[in-house]
mmCIF file of C-alpha atoms in Angstrom:
data_model
loop_
_atom_site.group_PDB
_atom_site.id
_atom_site.type_symbol
_atom_site.label_atom_id
_atom_site.label_comp_id
_atom_site.label_asym_id
_atom_site.label_seq_id
_atom_site.Cartn_x
_atom_site.Cartn_y
_atom_site.Cartn_z
ATOM 1 C CA UNK A 1 -0.143 -0.375 -0.367
ATOM 2 C CA UNK A 2 1.046 3.847 -0.054
ATOM 3 C CA UNK A 3 1.013 4.242 3.552
ATOM 4 C CA UNK A 4 3.240 1.234 3.935
ATOM 5 C CA UNK A 5 5.592 2.556 1.236
ATOM 6 C CA UNK A 6 5.809 6.186 2.852
ATOM 7 C CA UNK A 7 6.866 4.318 5.871
ATOM 8 C CA UNK A 8 9.813 2.250 4.320
ATOM 9 C CA UNK A 9 10.296 5.614 2.553
ATOM 10 C CA UNK A 10 10.574 7.335 5.854
ATOM 11 C CA UNK A 11 12.616 4.557 7.904
ATOM 12 C CA UNK A 12 15.039 4.486 4.667
ATOM 13 C CA UNK A 13 15.471 8.058 4.493
ATOM 14 C CA UNK A 14 16.446 8.209 8.689
ATOM 15 C CA UNK A 15 19.093 5.642 7.973
ATOM 16 C CA UNK A 16 20.621 7.645 5.073
ATOM 17 C CA UNK A 17 20.367 11.189 7.267
ATOM 18 C CA UNK A 18 21.783 9.226 9.973
ATOM 19 C CA UNK A 19 24.499 7.508 8.524
ATOM 20 C CA UNK A 20 25.806 10.849 7.177
ATOM 21 C CA UNK A 21 25.524 12.588 10.662
ATOM 22 C CA UNK A 22 27.675 10.090 11.995
ATOM 23 C CA UNK A 23 30.281 10.176 9.602
ATOM 24 C CA UNK A 24 30.102 13.791 9.522
ATOM 25 C CA UNK A 25 31.003 13.321 13.661
ATOM 26 C CA UNK A 26 33.619 10.938 13.001
ATOM 27 C CA UNK A 27 35.401 13.166 10.445
ATOM 28 C CA UNK A 28 34.905 15.870 13.189
ATOM 29 C CA UNK A 29 37.395 13.996 15.247
ATOM 30 C CA UNK A 30 39.924 12.563 12.533
ATOM 31 C CA UNK A 31 42.734 14.972 10.944
ATOM 32 C CA UNK A 32 44.844 13.648 8.087
ATOM 33 C CA UNK A 33 47.976 14.897 7.254
ATOM 34 C CA UNK A 34 49.759 13.676 3.708
ATOM 35 C CA UNK A 35 53.484 14.388 3.411
ATOM 36 C CA UNK A 36 57.083 13.108 2.146
ATOM 37 C CA UNK A 37 58.112 11.814 -0.689
ATOM 38 C CA UNK A 38 55.482 8.835 -0.674
ATOM 39 C CA UNK A 39 52.907 11.209 0.068
ATOM 40 C CA UNK A 40 51.818 8.857 3.126
ATOM 41 C CA UNK A 41 48.779 9.719 5.202
ATOM 42 C CA UNK A 42 49.287 10.115 9.028
ATOM 43 C CA UNK A 43 46.488 10.237 11.110
ATOM 44 C CA UNK A 44 45.046 12.234 14.557
ATOM 45 C CA UNK A 45 42.319 10.552 16.087
ATOM 46 C CA UNK A 46 40.275 12.214 18.923
ATOM 47 C CA UNK A 47 39.228 9.895 21.899
ATOM 48 C CA UNK A 48 36.052 10.053 23.655
ATOM 49 C CA UNK A 49 38.791 10.930 27.027
ATOM 50 C CA UNK A 50 39.838 14.122 24.665
ATOM 51 C CA UNK A 51 43.571 13.006 24.274
ATOM 52 C CA UNK A 52 44.515 11.914 20.700
ATOM 53 C CA UNK A 53 46.184 9.056 19.671
ATOM 54 C CA UNK A 54 47.814 9.145 16.106
ATOM 55 C CA UNK A 55 48.348 6.511 13.282
ATOM 56 C CA UNK A 56 51.818 6.594 11.009
ATOM 57 C CA UNK A 57 54.431 9.378 11.207
ATOM 58 C CA UNK A 58 55.287 10.806 7.655
ATOM 59 C CA UNK A 59 57.995 12.909 7.346
ATOM 60 C CA UNK A 60 56.610 16.391 8.943
ATOM 61 C CA UNK A 61 53.674 15.130 10.916
ATOM 62 C CA UNK A 62 55.154 16.282 14.068
ATOM 63 C CA UNK A 63 55.855 19.872 13.070
ATOM 64 C CA UNK A 64 52.136 19.798 11.009
ATOM 65 C CA UNK A 65 50.596 18.945 13.871
ATOM 66 C CA UNK A 66 52.330 21.421 16.754
ATOM 67 C CA UNK A 67 51.508 24.011 14.108
ATOM 68 C CA UNK A 68 47.788 23.368 13.669
ATOM 69 C CA UNK A 69 47.696 23.011 17.699
ATOM 70 C CA UNK A 70 45.179 25.639 18.188
ATOM 71 C CA UNK A 71 42.550 24.365 15.844
ATOM 72 C CA UNK A 72 42.711 20.713 16.880
ATOM 73 C CA UNK A 73 42.320 21.647 20.996
ATOM 74 C CA UNK A 74 41.873 24.574 22.611
ATOM 75 C CA UNK A 75 44.128 23.396 25.623
ATOM 76 C CA UNK A 76 47.048 21.093 25.722
ATOM 77 C CA UNK A 77 47.130 18.951 22.974
ATOM 78 C CA UNK A 78 47.938 15.757 24.705
ATOM 79 C CA UNK A 79 49.006 12.533 21.710
ATOM 80 C CA UNK A 80 49.332 9.692 24.025
ATOM 81 C CA UNK A 81 49.908 6.845 21.488
ATOM 82 C CA UNK A 82 51.831 6.513 18.142
ATOM 83 C CA UNK A 83 50.785 3.376 16.266
ATOM 84 C CA UNK A 84 52.462 2.526 13.429
ATOM 85 C CA UNK A 85 51.021 0.085 10.212
ATOM 86 C CA UNK A 86 53.929 -1.293 9.570
ATOM 87 C CA UNK A 87 57.462 0.066 9.220
ATOM 88 C CA UNK A 88 58.213 1.456 5.850
ATOM 89 C CA UNK A 89 60.202 4.432 5.486
ATOM 90 C CA UNK A 90 57.634 6.434 4.434
ATOM 91 C CA UNK A 91 55.223 5.608 7.324
ATOM 92 C CA UNK A 92 57.914 6.193 10.384
ATOM 93 C CA UNK A 93 59.931 8.898 9.220
ATOM 94 C CA UNK A 94 58.408 11.140 11.978
ATOM 95 C CA UNK A 95 58.213 8.523 14.697
ATOM 96 C CA UNK A 96 61.110 9.646 16.510
ATOM 97 C CA UNK A 97 60.285 13.412 16.181
ATOM 98 C CA UNK A 98 56.701 12.610 17.572
ATOM 99 C CA UNK A 99 58.051 10.740 20.381
ATOM 100 C CA UNK A 100 60.363 13.935 21.316
ATOM 101 C CA UNK A 101 57.377 16.888 20.924
ATOM 102 C CA UNK A 102 54.676 14.725 22.320
ATOM 103 C CA UNK A 103 55.982 12.030 24.483
ATOM 104 C CA UNK A 104 53.980 9.588 23.244
ATOM 105 C CA UNK A 105 54.462 5.751 22.885
ATOM 106 C CA UNK A 106 55.152 4.226 20.146
ATOM 107 C CA UNK A 107 53.349 0.721 19.194
ATOM 108 C CA UNK A 108 54.532 -1.495 16.134
ATOM 109 C CA UNK A 109 54.497 -5.261 14.813
ATOM 110 C CA UNK A 110 58.321 -5.680 15.121
ATOM 111 C CA UNK A 111 61.390 -3.650 16.649
ATOM 112 C CA UNK A 112 62.502 -0.660 14.574
ATOM 113 C CA UNK A 113 64.944 -2.107 12.217
ATOM 114 C CA UNK A 114 66.093 -1.293 8.952
ATOM 115 C CA UNK A 115 65.254 -4.707 6.906
ATOM 116 C CA UNK A 116 61.522 -3.247 7.616
ATOM 117 C CA UNK A 117 62.137 0.567 7.170
ATOM 118 C CA UNK A 118 63.830 -0.692 3.535
ATOM 119 C CA UNK A 119 65.328 2.582 3.487
ATOM 120 C CA UNK A 120 68.829 1.577 2.840
ATOM 121 C CA UNK A 121 66.772 0.052 -0.576
ATOM 122 C CA UNK A 122 65.748 3.701 -1.346
ATOM 123 C CA UNK A 123 68.539 4.965 -0.842
ATOM 124 C CA UNK A 124 70.523 2.816 -3.247
ATOM 125 C CA UNK A 125 68.097 1.492 -5.776
ATOM 126 C CA UNK A 126 65.319 4.918 -5.702
ATOM 127 C CA UNK A 127 67.919 7.486 -5.024
ATOM 128 C CA UNK A 128 65.766 8.993 -2.510
ATOM 129 C CA UNK A 129 67.283 11.342 0.220
ATOM 130 C CA UNK A 130 66.651 9.216 2.714
ATOM 131 C CA UNK A 131 67.342 9.145 7.051
ATOM 132 C CA UNK A 132 65.325 7.735 8.565
ATOM 133 C CA UNK A 133 65.647 8.425 12.499
ATOM 134 C CA UNK A 134 65.794 5.121 14.867
ATOM 135 C CA UNK A 135 63.611 4.908 17.793
ATOM 136 C CA UNK A 136 62.003 2.587 20.404
ATOM 137 C CA UNK A 137 58.862 0.946 20.019
ATOM 138 C CA UNK A 138 57.595 0.993 22.902
ATOM 139 C CA UNK A 139 55.284 -1.753 22.798
ATOM 140 C CA UNK A 140 55.912 -5.048 20.395
ATOM 141 C CA UNK A 141 52.171 -5.728 18.928
ATOM 142 C CA UNK A 142 52.601 -9.961 18.843
ATOM 143 C CA UNK A 143 50.256 -11.815 16.754
ATOM 144 C CA UNK A 144 48.983 -13.122 19.847
ATOM 145 C CA UNK A 145 47.834 -9.962 20.747
ATOM 146 C CA UNK A 146 44.102 -9.174 19.771
ATOM 147 C CA UNK A 147 43.045 -6.119 21.560
ATOM 148 C CA UNK A 148 44.292 -3.067 23.139
ATOM 149 C CA UNK A 149 42.913 0.197 24.804
ATOM 150 C CA UNK A 150 44.044 3.553 24.280
ATOM 151 C CA UNK A 151 42.374 6.546 24.538
ATOM 152 C CA UNK A 152 39.582 4.930 26.223
ATOM 153 C CA UNK A 153 39.040 3.185 23.242
ATOM 154 C CA UNK A 154 38.650 -0.410 22.578
ATOM 155 C CA UNK A 155 41.153 -1.300 19.485
ATOM 156 C CA UNK A 156 40.679 -4.841 17.239
ATOM 157 C CA UNK A 157 44.297 -5.637 15.540
ATOM 158 C CA UNK A 158 44.330 -7.565 12.753
ATOM 159 C CA UNK A 159 48.202 -8.927 11.776
ATOM 160 C CA UNK A 160 47.472 -8.682 7.688
ATOM 161 C CA UNK A 161 51.292 -9.174 6.236
ATOM 162 C CA UNK A 162 52.205 -9.309 2.606
ATOM 163 C CA UNK A 163 52.856 -5.894 1.583
ATOM 164 C CA UNK A 164 55.179 -5.676 4.951
ATOM 165 C CA UNK A 165 55.634 -8.501 7.326
ATOM 166 C CA UNK A 166 55.060 -6.471 10.435
ATOM 167 C CA UNK A 167 51.790 -4.616 8.650
ATOM 168 C CA UNK A 168 48.659 -4.216 11.174
ATOM 169 C CA UNK A 169 45.272 -3.344 10.590
ATOM 170 C CA UNK A 170 44.152 -1.341 13.660
ATOM 171 C CA UNK A 171 40.443 -1.645 14.031
ATOM 172 C CA UNK A 172 37.852 0.307 15.676
ATOM 173 C CA UNK A 173 34.578 -1.723 15.586
ATOM 174 C CA UNK A 174 32.605 0.524 18.004
ATOM 175 C CA UNK A 175 33.316 3.727 15.853
ATOM 176 C CA UNK A 176 33.053 1.454 12.358
ATOM 177 C CA UNK A 177 36.418 2.496 11.040
ATOM 178 C CA UNK A 178 39.617 0.893 10.482
ATOM 179 C CA UNK A 179 43.498 2.716 9.597
ATOM 180 C CA UNK A 180 44.459 -0.426 7.311
ATOM 181 C CA UNK A 181 47.970 1.179 5.713
ATOM 182 C CA UNK A 182 49.118 -0.336 3.018
ATOM 183 C CA UNK A 183 47.238 -3.080 3.139
ATOM 184 C CA UNK A 184 44.400 -1.875 1.093
ATOM 185 C CA UNK A 185 43.179 1.663 -0.715
ATOM 186 C CA UNK A 186 40.439 3.440 -2.282
ATOM 187 C CA UNK A 187 40.132 0.957 -5.635
ATOM 188 C CA UNK A 188 43.818 -1.186 -4.563
ATOM 189 C CA UNK A 189 45.721 -2.634 -2.398
ATOM 190 C CA UNK A 190 49.644 -2.848 -1.365
ATOM 191 C CA UNK A 191 52.039 -4.099 -3.541
ATOM 192 C CA UNK A 192 53.658 -6.831 -3.000
ATOM 193 C CA UNK A 193 57.347 -6.916 -5.011
ATOM 194 C CA UNK A 194 59.315 -5.356 -1.888
ATOM 195 C CA UNK A 195 61.588 -7.432 0.551
ATOM 196 C CA UNK A 196 59.008 -9.513 2.450
ATOM 197 C CA UNK A 197 55.805 -9.189 0.167
ATOM 198 C CA UNK A 198 53.758 -12.168 -0.286
ATOM 199 C CA UNK A 199 50.521 -11.285 -2.722
ATOM 200 C CA UNK A 200 48.636 -14.618 -1.550
ATOM 201 C CA UNK A 201 49.044 -14.098 2.120
ATOM 202 C CA UNK A 202 47.890 -9.792 1.732
ATOM 203 C CA UNK A 203 44.592 -11.046 -0.111
ATOM 204 C CA UNK A 204 44.158 -14.015 2.372
ATOM 205 C CA UNK A 205 44.334 -11.171 5.252
ATOM 206 C CA UNK A 206 42.553 -8.659 3.221
ATOM 207 C CA UNK A 207 39.451 -11.270 2.806
ATOM 208 C CA UNK A 208 39.012 -12.643 6.153
ATOM 209 C CA UNK A 209 40.510 -9.888 8.702
ATOM 210 C CA UNK A 210 39.017 -6.254 6.513
ATOM 211 C CA UNK A 211 36.107 -7.041 3.755
ATOM 212 C CA UNK A 212 34.584 -9.166 6.423
ATOM 213 C CA UNK A 213 33.614 -6.409 8.524
ATOM 214 C CA UNK A 214 30.702 -4.295 8.281
ATOM 215 C CA UNK A 215 29.946 -3.105 5.123
ATOM 216 C CA UNK A 216 29.438 1.043 6.174
ATOM 217 C CA UNK A 217 32.788 0.765 7.868
ATOM 218 C CA UNK A 218 35.161 3.457 6.886
ATOM 219 C CA UNK A 219 38.727 2.819 5.669
ATOM 220 C CA UNK A 220 41.284 4.991 6.411
ATOM 221 C CA UNK A 221 44.452 4.058 4.179
ATOM 222 C CA UNK A 222 48.240 4.835 4.148
ATOM 223 C CA UNK A 223 48.041 6.421 0.845
ATOM 224 C CA UNK A 224 44.988 8.481 -0.762
ATOM 225 C CA UNK A 225 41.515 8.313 -0.175
ATOM 226 C CA UNK A 226 39.734 7.046 2.741
ATOM 227 C CA UNK A 227 36.578 4.457 1.092
ATOM 228 C CA UNK A 228 34.237 1.820 2.948
ATOM 229 C CA UNK A 229 34.252 -1.977 2.775
ATOM 230 C CA UNK A 230 31.032 -1.824 0.344
ATOM 231 C CA UNK A 231 32.753 0.051 -1.888
ATOM 232 C CA UNK A 232 35.373 -1.947 -1.861
ATOM 233 C CA UNK A 233 33.623 -4.772 -2.155
ATOM 234 C CA UNK A 234 31.922 -3.394 -5.172
ATOM 235 C CA UNK A 235 34.367 -1.580 -7.052
ATOM 236 C CA UNK A 236 38.039 -2.835 -5.759
ATOM 237 C CA UNK A 237 39.965 -4.720 -9.152
ATOM 238 C CA UNK A 238 42.182 -6.895 -6.716
ATOM 239 C CA UNK A 239 38.887 -8.369 -4.897
ATOM 240 C CA UNK A 240 37.990 -11.379 -6.404
#
């Protein structure tokens, strides 16, 4: 009947606008910086206790945060934790400086090593003028650690090797967002031709640990724009 149709339309519009509203509120809590030779994304996420958690540390990230401080928060800026999705040079160039300026704890899948940053290969093979300052990883997120509490939020940790052996996806299911590093991008996936790469493992991890999340889950990748699980299931040519 027309009455039932009207109710259905109103309900549909309610959920559409509710989703848009929730996403708008969420985006107000996320700041993104893009920097370095590989245009890497660094994220600053405002938690429920009014502190901040940073995800990855591309070149220039720390100084950018400091320069934006009055716009980000009125009171003292408190960055409690820096989460490293993986240690390729473009994601950790500012890790040491982040600790120096903000005193945040650093979390990563493995201890710092040039075998993971690939900076020597990038200098020798690609001619990039890199000099990643070594940093201390305060907490090694081993495969047996599945959850963590940072900033008063429950984070789920998904080990997804294939692009890099130490790749971790940081998942906030209660917020409906994931920080995926170079595991998956809008319309693409991480390259697997670098040392430690494995296409089979990467695709397997994406299928079982990323794309099995709710369709509306927002994906914030290491490069490029954000996307959603639904969008990647429908349009990503690398997803079978």
